[in-house]
XYZ file of C-alpha atoms in Angstrom:
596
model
C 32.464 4.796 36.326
C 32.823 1.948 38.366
C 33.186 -1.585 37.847
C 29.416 -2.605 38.737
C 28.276 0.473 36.569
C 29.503 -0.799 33.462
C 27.857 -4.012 33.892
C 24.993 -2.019 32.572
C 26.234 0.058 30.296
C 26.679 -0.154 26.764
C 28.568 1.713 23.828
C 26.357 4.766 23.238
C 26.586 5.199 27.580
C 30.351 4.865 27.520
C 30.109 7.134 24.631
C 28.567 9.871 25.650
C 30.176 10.244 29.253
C 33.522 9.938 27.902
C 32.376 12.806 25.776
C 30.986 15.058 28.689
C 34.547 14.412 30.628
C 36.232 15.210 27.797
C 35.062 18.842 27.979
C 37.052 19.252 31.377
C 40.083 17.381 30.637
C 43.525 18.113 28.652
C 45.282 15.440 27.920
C 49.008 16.238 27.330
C 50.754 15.579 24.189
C 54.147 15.037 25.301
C 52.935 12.369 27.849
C 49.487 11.585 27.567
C 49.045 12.045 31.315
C 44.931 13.825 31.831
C 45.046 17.350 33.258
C 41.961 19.481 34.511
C 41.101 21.765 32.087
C 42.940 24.930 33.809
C 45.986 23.709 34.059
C 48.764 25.332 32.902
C 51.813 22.637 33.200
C 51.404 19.365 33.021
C 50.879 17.139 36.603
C 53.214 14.283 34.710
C 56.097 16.242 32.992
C 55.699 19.156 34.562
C 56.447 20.894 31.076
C 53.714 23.678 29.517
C 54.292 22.934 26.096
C 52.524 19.883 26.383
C 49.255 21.256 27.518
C 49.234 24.844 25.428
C 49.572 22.026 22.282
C 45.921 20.187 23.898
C 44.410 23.123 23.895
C 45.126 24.653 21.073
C 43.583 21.479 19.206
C 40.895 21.406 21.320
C 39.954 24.632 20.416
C 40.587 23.757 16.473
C 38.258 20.780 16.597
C 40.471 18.123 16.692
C 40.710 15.593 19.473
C 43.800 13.955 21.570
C 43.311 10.343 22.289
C 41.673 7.456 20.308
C 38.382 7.591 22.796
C 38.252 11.281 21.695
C 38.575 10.377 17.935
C 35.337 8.041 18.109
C 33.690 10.520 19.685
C 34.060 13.204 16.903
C 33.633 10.479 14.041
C 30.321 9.376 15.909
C 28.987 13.418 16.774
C 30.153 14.709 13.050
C 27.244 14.584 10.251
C 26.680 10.670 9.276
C 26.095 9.049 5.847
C 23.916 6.535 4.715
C 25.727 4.052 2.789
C 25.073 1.791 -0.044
C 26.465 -1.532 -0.278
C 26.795 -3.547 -3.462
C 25.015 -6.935 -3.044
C 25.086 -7.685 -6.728
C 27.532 -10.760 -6.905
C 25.187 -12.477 -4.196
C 22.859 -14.362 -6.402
C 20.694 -16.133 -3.497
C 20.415 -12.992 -1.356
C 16.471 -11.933 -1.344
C 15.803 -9.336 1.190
C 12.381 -9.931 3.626
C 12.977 -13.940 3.335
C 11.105 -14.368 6.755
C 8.020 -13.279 5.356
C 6.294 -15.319 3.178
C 6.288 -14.877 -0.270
C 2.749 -16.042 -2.820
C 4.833 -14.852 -6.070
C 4.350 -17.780 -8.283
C 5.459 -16.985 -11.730
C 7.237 -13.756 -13.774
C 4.276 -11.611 -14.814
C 3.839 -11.155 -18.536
C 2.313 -7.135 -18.682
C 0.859 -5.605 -21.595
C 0.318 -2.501 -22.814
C -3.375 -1.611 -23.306
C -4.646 1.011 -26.342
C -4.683 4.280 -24.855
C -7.167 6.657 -24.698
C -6.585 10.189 -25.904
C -8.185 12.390 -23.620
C -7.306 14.168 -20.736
C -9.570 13.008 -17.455
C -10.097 16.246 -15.875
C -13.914 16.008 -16.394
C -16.912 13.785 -15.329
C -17.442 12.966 -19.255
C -13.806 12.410 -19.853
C -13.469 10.029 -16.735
C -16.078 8.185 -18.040
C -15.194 7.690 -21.594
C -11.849 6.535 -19.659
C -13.539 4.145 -18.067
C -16.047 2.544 -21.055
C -12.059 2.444 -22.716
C -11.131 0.441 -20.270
C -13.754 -1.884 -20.260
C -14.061 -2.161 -23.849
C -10.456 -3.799 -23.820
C -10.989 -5.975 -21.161
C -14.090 -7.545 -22.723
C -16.526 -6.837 -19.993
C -20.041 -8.108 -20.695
C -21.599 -4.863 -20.501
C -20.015 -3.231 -23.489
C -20.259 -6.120 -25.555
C -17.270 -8.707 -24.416
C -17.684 -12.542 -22.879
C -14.462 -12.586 -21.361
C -15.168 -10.761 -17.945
C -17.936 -9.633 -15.654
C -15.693 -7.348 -13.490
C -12.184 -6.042 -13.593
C -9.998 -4.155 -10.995
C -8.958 -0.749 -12.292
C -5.580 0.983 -10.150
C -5.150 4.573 -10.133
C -2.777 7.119 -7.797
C -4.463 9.452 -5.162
C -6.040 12.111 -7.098
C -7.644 10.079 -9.874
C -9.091 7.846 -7.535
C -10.943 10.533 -5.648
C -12.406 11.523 -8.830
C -13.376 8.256 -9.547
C -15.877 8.190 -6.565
C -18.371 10.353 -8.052
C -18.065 8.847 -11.282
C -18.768 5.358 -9.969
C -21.923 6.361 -7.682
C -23.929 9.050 -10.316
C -23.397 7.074 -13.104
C -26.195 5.688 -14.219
C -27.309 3.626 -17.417
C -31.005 3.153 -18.973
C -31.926 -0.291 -18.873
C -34.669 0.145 -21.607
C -31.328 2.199 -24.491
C -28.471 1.561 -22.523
C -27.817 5.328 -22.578
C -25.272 6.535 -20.126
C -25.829 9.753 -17.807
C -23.909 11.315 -15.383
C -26.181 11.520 -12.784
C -29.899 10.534 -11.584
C -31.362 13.787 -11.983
C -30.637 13.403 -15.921
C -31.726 10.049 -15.859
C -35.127 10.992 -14.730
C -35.447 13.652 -16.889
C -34.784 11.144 -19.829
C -37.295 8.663 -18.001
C -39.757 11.510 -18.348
C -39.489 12.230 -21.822
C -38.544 9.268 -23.427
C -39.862 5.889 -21.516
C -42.801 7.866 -19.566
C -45.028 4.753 -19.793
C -42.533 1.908 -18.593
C -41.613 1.532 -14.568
C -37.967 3.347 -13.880
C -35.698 0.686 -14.576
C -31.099 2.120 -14.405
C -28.234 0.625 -13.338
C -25.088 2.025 -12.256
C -22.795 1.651 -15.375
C -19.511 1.413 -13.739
C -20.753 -1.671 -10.965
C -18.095 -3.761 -13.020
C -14.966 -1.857 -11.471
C -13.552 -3.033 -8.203
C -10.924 0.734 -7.984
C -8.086 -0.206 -5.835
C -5.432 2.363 -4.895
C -1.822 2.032 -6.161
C 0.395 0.883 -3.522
C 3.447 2.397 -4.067
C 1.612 6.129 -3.913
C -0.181 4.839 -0.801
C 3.092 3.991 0.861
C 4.749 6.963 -0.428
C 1.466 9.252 1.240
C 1.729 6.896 4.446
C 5.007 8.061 4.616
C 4.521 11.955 4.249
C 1.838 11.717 7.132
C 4.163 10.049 9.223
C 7.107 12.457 8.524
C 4.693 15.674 8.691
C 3.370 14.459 12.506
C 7.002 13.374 14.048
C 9.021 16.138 12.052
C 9.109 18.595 15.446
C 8.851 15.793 17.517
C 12.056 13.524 16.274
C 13.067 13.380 12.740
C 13.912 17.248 12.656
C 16.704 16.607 14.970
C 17.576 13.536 13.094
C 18.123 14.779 9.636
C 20.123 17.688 11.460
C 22.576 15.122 12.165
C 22.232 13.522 8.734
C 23.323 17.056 7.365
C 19.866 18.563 6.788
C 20.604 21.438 7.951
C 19.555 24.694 5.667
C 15.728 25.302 5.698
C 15.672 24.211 1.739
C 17.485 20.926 3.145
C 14.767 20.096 5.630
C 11.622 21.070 3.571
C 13.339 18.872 1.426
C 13.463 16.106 3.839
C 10.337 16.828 5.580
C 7.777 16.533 2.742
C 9.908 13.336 1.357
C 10.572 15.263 -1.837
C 12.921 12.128 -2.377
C 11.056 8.708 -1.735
C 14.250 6.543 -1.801
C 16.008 8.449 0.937
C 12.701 8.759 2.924
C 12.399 5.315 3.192
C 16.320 5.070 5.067
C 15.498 8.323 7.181
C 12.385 5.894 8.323
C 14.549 3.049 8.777
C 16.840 5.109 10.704
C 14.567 6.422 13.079
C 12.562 3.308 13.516
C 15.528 1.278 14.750
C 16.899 3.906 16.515
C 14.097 3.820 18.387
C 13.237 0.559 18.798
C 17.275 -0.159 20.381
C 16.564 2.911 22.995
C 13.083 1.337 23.769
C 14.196 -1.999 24.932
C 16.849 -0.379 26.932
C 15.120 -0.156 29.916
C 13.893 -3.394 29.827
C 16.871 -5.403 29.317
C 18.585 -3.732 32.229
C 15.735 -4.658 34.355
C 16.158 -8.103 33.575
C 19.936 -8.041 34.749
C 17.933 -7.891 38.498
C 15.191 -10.537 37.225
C 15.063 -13.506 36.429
C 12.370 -12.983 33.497
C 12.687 -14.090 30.243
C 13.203 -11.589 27.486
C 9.696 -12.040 25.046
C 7.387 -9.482 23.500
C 4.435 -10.280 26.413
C 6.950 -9.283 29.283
C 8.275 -6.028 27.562
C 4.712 -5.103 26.829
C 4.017 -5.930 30.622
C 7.192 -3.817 31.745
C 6.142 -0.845 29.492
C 2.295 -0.327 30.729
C 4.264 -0.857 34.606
C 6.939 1.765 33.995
C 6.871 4.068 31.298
C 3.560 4.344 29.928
C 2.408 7.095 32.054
C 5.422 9.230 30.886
C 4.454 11.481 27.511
C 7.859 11.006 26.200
C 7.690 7.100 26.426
C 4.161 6.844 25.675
C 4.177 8.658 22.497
C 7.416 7.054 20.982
C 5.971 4.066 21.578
C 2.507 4.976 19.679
C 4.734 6.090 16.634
C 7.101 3.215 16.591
C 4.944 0.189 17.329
C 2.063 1.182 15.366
C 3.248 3.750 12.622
C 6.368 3.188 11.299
C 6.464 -0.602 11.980
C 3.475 -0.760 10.150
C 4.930 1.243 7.223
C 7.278 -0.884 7.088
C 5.181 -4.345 7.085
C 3.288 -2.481 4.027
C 6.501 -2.512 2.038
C 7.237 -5.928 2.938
C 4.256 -7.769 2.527
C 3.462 -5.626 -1.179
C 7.297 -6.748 -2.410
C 5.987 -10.194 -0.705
C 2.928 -10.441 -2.404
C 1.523 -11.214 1.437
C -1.986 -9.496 1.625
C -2.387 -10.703 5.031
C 0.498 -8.398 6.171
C -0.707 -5.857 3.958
C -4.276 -5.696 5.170
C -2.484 -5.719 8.913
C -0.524 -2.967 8.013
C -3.372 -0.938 6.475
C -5.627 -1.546 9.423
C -2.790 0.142 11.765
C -2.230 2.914 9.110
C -5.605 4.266 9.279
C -5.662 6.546 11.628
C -2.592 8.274 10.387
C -4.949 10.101 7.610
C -6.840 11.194 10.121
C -5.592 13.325 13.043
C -3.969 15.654 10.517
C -5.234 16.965 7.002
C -4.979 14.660 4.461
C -8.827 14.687 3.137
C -7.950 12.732 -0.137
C -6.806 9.880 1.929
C -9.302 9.658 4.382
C -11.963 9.410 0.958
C -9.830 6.754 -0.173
C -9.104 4.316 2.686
C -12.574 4.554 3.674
C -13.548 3.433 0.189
C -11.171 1.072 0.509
C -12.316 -0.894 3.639
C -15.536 -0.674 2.586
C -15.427 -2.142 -0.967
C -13.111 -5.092 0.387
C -15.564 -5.663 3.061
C -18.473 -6.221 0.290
C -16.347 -7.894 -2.083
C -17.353 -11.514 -3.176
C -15.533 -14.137 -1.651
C -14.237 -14.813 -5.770
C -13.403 -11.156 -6.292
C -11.812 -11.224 -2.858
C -10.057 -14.339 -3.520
C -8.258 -12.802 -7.185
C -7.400 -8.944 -5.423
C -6.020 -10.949 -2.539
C -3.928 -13.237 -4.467
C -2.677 -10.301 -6.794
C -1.394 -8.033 -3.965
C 1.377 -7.000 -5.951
C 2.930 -8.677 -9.200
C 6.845 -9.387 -9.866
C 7.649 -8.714 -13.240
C 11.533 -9.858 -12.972
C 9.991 -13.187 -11.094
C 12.437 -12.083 -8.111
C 9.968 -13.031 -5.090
C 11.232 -9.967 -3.315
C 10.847 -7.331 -6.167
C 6.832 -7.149 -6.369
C 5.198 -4.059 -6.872
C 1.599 -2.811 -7.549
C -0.158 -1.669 -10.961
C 1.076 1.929 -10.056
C 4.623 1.670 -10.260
C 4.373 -1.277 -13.122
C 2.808 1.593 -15.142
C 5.379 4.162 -14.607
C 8.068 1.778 -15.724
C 6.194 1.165 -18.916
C 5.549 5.015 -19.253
C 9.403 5.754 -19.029
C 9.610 2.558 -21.425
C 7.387 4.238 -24.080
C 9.181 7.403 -23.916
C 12.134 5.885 -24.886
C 10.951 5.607 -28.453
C 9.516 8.891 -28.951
C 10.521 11.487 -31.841
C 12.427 13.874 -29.968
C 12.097 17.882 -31.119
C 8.573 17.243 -31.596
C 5.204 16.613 -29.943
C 4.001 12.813 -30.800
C 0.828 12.263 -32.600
C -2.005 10.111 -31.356
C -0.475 7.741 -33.880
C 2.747 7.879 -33.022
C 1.846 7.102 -29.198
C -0.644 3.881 -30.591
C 1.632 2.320 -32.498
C 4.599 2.249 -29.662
C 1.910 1.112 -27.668
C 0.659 -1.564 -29.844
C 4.511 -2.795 -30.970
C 6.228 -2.011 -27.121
C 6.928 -5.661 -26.438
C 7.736 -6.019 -29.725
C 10.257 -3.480 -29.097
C 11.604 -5.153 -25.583
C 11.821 -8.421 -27.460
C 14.681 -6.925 -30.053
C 16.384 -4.476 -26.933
C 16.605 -8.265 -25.044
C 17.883 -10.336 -27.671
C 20.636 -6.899 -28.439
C 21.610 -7.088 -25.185
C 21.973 -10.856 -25.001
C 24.150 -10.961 -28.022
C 26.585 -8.067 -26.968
C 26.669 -9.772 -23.485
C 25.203 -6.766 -21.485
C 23.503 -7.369 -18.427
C 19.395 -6.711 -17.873
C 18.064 -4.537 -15.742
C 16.702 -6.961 -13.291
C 20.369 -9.429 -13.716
C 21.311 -6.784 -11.199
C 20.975 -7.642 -6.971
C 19.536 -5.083 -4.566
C 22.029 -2.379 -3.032
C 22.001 -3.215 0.932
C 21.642 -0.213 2.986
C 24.068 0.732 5.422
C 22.473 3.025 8.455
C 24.225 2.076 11.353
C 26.447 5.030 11.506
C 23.219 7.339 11.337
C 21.684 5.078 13.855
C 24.614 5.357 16.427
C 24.309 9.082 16.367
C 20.938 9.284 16.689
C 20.544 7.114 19.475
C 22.148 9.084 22.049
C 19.488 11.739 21.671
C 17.189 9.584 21.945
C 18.488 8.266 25.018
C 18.937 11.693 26.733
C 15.381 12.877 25.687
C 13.613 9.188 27.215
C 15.460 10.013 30.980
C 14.603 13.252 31.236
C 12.175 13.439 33.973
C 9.851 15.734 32.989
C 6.024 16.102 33.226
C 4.981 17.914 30.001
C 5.463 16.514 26.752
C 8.612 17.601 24.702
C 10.511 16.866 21.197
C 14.075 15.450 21.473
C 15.717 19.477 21.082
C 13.576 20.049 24.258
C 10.945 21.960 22.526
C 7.009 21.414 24.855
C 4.590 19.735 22.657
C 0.450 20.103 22.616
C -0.972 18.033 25.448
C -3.261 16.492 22.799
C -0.580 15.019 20.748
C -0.091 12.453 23.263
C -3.625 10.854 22.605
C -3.301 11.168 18.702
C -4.657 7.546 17.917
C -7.707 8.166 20.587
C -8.227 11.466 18.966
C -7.731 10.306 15.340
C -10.367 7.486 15.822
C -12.647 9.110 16.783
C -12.217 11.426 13.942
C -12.471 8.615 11.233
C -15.526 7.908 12.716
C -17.429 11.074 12.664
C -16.073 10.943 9.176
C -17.771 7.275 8.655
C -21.132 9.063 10.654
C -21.669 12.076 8.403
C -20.216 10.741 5.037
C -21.741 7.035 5.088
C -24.359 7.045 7.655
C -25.761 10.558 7.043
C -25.318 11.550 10.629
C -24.847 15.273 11.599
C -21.969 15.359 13.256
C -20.665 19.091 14.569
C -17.596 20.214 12.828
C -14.133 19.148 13.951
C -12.055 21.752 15.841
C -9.400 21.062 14.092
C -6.461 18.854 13.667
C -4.462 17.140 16.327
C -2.181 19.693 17.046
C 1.775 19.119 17.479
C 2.981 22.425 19.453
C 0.823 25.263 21.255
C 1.987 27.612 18.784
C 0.441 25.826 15.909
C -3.207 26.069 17.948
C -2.877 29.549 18.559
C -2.097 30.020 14.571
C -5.423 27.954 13.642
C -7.472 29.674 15.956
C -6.529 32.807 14.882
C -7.668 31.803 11.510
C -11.679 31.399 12.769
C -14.385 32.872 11.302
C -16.419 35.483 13.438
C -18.881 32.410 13.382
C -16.701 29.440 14.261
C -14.978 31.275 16.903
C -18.796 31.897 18.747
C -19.271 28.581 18.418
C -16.620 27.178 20.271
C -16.834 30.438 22.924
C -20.493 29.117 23.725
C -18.872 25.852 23.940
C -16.298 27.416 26.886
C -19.349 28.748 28.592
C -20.943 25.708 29.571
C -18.046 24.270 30.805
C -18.723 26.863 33.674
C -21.974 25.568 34.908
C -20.424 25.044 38.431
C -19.853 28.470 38.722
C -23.139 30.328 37.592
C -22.242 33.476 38.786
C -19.452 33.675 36.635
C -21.430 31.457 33.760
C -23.920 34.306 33.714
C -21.498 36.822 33.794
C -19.713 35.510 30.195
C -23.152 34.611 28.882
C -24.249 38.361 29.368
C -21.348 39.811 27.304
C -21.534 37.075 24.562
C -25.222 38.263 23.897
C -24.041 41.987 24.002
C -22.045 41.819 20.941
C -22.817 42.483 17.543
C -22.275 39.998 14.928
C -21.941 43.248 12.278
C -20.394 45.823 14.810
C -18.049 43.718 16.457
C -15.240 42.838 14.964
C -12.980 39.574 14.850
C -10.542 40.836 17.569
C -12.923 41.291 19.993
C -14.084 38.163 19.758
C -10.185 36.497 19.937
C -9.460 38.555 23.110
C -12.867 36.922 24.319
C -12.394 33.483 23.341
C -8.226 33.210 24.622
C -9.516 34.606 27.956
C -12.164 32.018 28.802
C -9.901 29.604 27.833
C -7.601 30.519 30.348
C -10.414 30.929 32.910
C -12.262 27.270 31.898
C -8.151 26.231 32.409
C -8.414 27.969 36.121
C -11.550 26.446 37.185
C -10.662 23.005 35.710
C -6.978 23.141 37.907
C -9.001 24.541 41.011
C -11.593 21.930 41.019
């Protein structure tokens, strides 16, 4: 490399050629003086032991010269590391964003209910619990008109049906559990008075736990970029037996999830602004966010590789990452930015439960009173330690509490419904005496102790030269880092994905018929080929009628297809024959398409 050259390269390019010329040099042990890699005696001591010593480690593994050492340490499987921050008492991680903690939050531990919500009628009585305790007007109270009510993922979808067929009798204030029993009570009992219900649950505002959406966020965003990057990645992290990368792939493990993310996403972000520092070394542009945006849509958006990286980084996985901060923050405008960019995510794969619930999501918030608005804003997330970097949402508050109770259950036995009510009624009763224990004997509480830092910059280092390699190869078609090709659609996921979320807000809001989806966004051609071969006899008609009109400017050949399509047999033809049809006018709608 010459002098000039290196004035524009860095560590990972020094790196890496070092490493390529290592592969056709010995370097001599007696001297140290670099031979080509057929040599037998050394150019500098003309001796032979020197260079049958070179390659006889090189062959073992193990390298000559202190270049070659940082080369293995960096190419070998890396760790992430923990760091103990603990004696730091002002260290607060996320500082730059704005914190609306105020004070510790007291939390208390409700009466349970003692029945298992797997039903409408056992969601409900849930519910009516609920609001029972928190003194809602309806059932009685004078505290509160309305209450928010968290939940995880499943629950929450169940709690959509529950809150739109619910209805109550304004004449008995009987409950039903849907409209269609209503009327039929209408009918026999208030036949004479004008149909008068309400829907019982209108006091709950549901809002999604954010620690399971973050944790879901994350799974999408691991399941779309697994082939693409993060396979590769955890490879060099060590992931490397098929039980190892299932492991890592559906985040089986949130904690190290979250650092494979961090990884990857500054990584990436350090191999994206490559290009665009260098080209200021010729300019004299300043380095701000406007001109790399400008130099990106000039140079490298019309390249797949670039393009897409950019997609996931900017939008995705920076925005999983603003979720985290602004929940620990207690920042709901960075939360309801982060959400916004998120959206999509649910969409251009198959995660159905998640699509239900952002949907419901957006749209409650949208209606919300500026006063009910005003309270879910300003409880984003709460802080029980009072550490304005430690907030979390009613979710994970509740699971600490659950682990909390479980503490003081009889062990070799199941716990009665009294046993469970009166831990829950005494629990901070119970904290109170574990506290003032602790205090006395001098041990420290659990939040006394700091946050770990996490050290990733070994993992980053060795992903980055991947990285690098994969965003200079010139090639046309879209591929992963190992060099694997990649659907042409994947490309356009967020084009693709919105328009999906909003056939979804067409036929499940607005009552629109909207035609079936073809599918997801697909991330290889092999995947396609798999889902189409798993079409009904019906579905797979569909979309060959679909091919056919995309031959209008050939009618010869239109009428030709249309001809053999109305030849067949829905009960005499089987499924093959219509695969073998529907593959081959894709490849000839493909041929007219490139010919035109």
């Amino acid at each position: 490399m010459e002098a000039s050259e290196n004035a524009f390269l860095d560590n990972i390019d020094k790196n890496t050629h070092n490493e390529e010329r290592s592969k056709d040099i010995l370097i001599c042990t007696l001297c140290g003086t670099e031979n080509a890699r057929r040599k037998l005696v050394c150019e500098g001591c003309k001796k032979r032991e020197g260079i049958k010593e070179a390659r006889t480690k090189k062959s073992d593994g193990h390298c000559s010269t202190e270049s070659s050492t940082n080369i293995k340490t960096a190419s070998k499987t890396q760790e992430i590391l923990l760091t103990d921050n603990s004696n730091q008492d002002e260290y607060s991680r996320y500082q730059h964003i704005p914190s609306n903690h105020q004070n510790p939050t007291s939390v208390t531990v409700g009466m349970p209910a003692f029945v298992n919500p797997n039903s409408n009628e056992s969601v409900s009585l849930v519910m009516r619990h609920i609001g029972i305790n928190c003194g809602i007007k309806r059932y009685g109270g004078s505290e509160r008109s309305w209450a928010f009510v968290c939940c995880d993922g499943r629950p929450h979808s169940l709690y959509h049906k529950i809150l739109e067929e619910s209805i109550l009798c304004n004449y008995c204030q009987q409950p039903f559990q849907s409209r269609k029993l209503y009327k039929d009570h209408h009918k026999s009992c208030h036949q004479n008075l004008t149909p008068s219900c309400s829907r019982e649950f209108d006091w709950v505002y549901m809002r999604i736990g954010a620690g399971h959406y973050e944790m879901n966020a994350l799974k999408a965003f691991f399941e779309l970029n697994w082939i693409p990057y993060l396979e590769k990645m955890c490879e060099l992290m060590g992931f490397n037996s098929e039980n190892a990368k299932h492991f890592a792939k559906t985040c089986k493990d949130h904690h190290l999830a979250w650092q494979l993310l961090l990884t990857f996403h500054t990584a990436a972000l350090n191999e994206m602004v490559i290009p665009f520092v260098r080209s200021l070394m010729n300019t004299n542009d300043e380095p701000t966010v406007e001109n790399y945006f400008k130099f990106y849509k000039q140079f490298q958006a019309q390249n797949p590789n670039h393009a897409y990286l950019h997609l996931q980084v900017c939008r995705y996985s920076q925005a999983v990452i603003n979720f985290r901060m602004g929940i620990r923050r207690n920042n709901a405008q960075l939360v309801h930015s982060a959400k916004f960019h998120l959206k999509e995510l649910f969409y251009g794969r198959c995660h159905p439960h998640y699509q239900n619930i952002e949907l419901f999501d957006s749209i409650q918030y949208k209606f919300m009173p500026e006063e009910v608005k005003a309270s879910w804003d300003n409880n984003t997330s709460f802080s029980v330690s009072g550490n304005k970097s430690k907030g979390q949402d009613l979710d994970f508050i509740l699971e600490e509490k659950n682990k909390a109770i479980k503490q003081y259950l009889p062990s070799g036995s199941v716990p009665s419904d009294e046993t469970w009510r009166n831990i829950c009624c005494n629990l901070k009763f119970f904290e109170t005496i574990q506290e003032k224990l602790a205090e006395i004997l001098g041990l420290g509480q659990q939040s006394d102790y700091g946050t770990k830092l996490i050290d990733i910059s070994n993992a980053i280092t060795s992903f980055r030269p991947v990285l690098r390699k994969h965003l200079a190869a010139m090639v046309d078609d879209h591929q992963s880092v190992s060099g694997r090709k990649l659907h042409p659609s994947l490309v356009k996921f967020l084009e693709t994905s919105t328009q999906k979320r909003q056939d979804k807000i067409d036929s499940s809001i607005l009552g629109i018929n909207i035609e079936k989806s073809s599918g997801p966004v697909f991330i290889t051609d092999d995947e396609e080929e798999l889902h189409q071969k798993k079409m009904t006899k019906a579905e797979l008609k569909n979309n060959i009628t679909k091919l056919i009109e995309k031959l209008s400017e050939n009618v010869e050949l239109q009428t030709h297809y249309v001809a053999i399509i109305e030849s067949l047999n829905d009960t005499n033809t089987n499924k093959d024959t219509y695969l073998t049809l529907y593959f081959e006018l894709k490849d000839v709608t493909a041929n007219s398409t490139s010919d035109s």
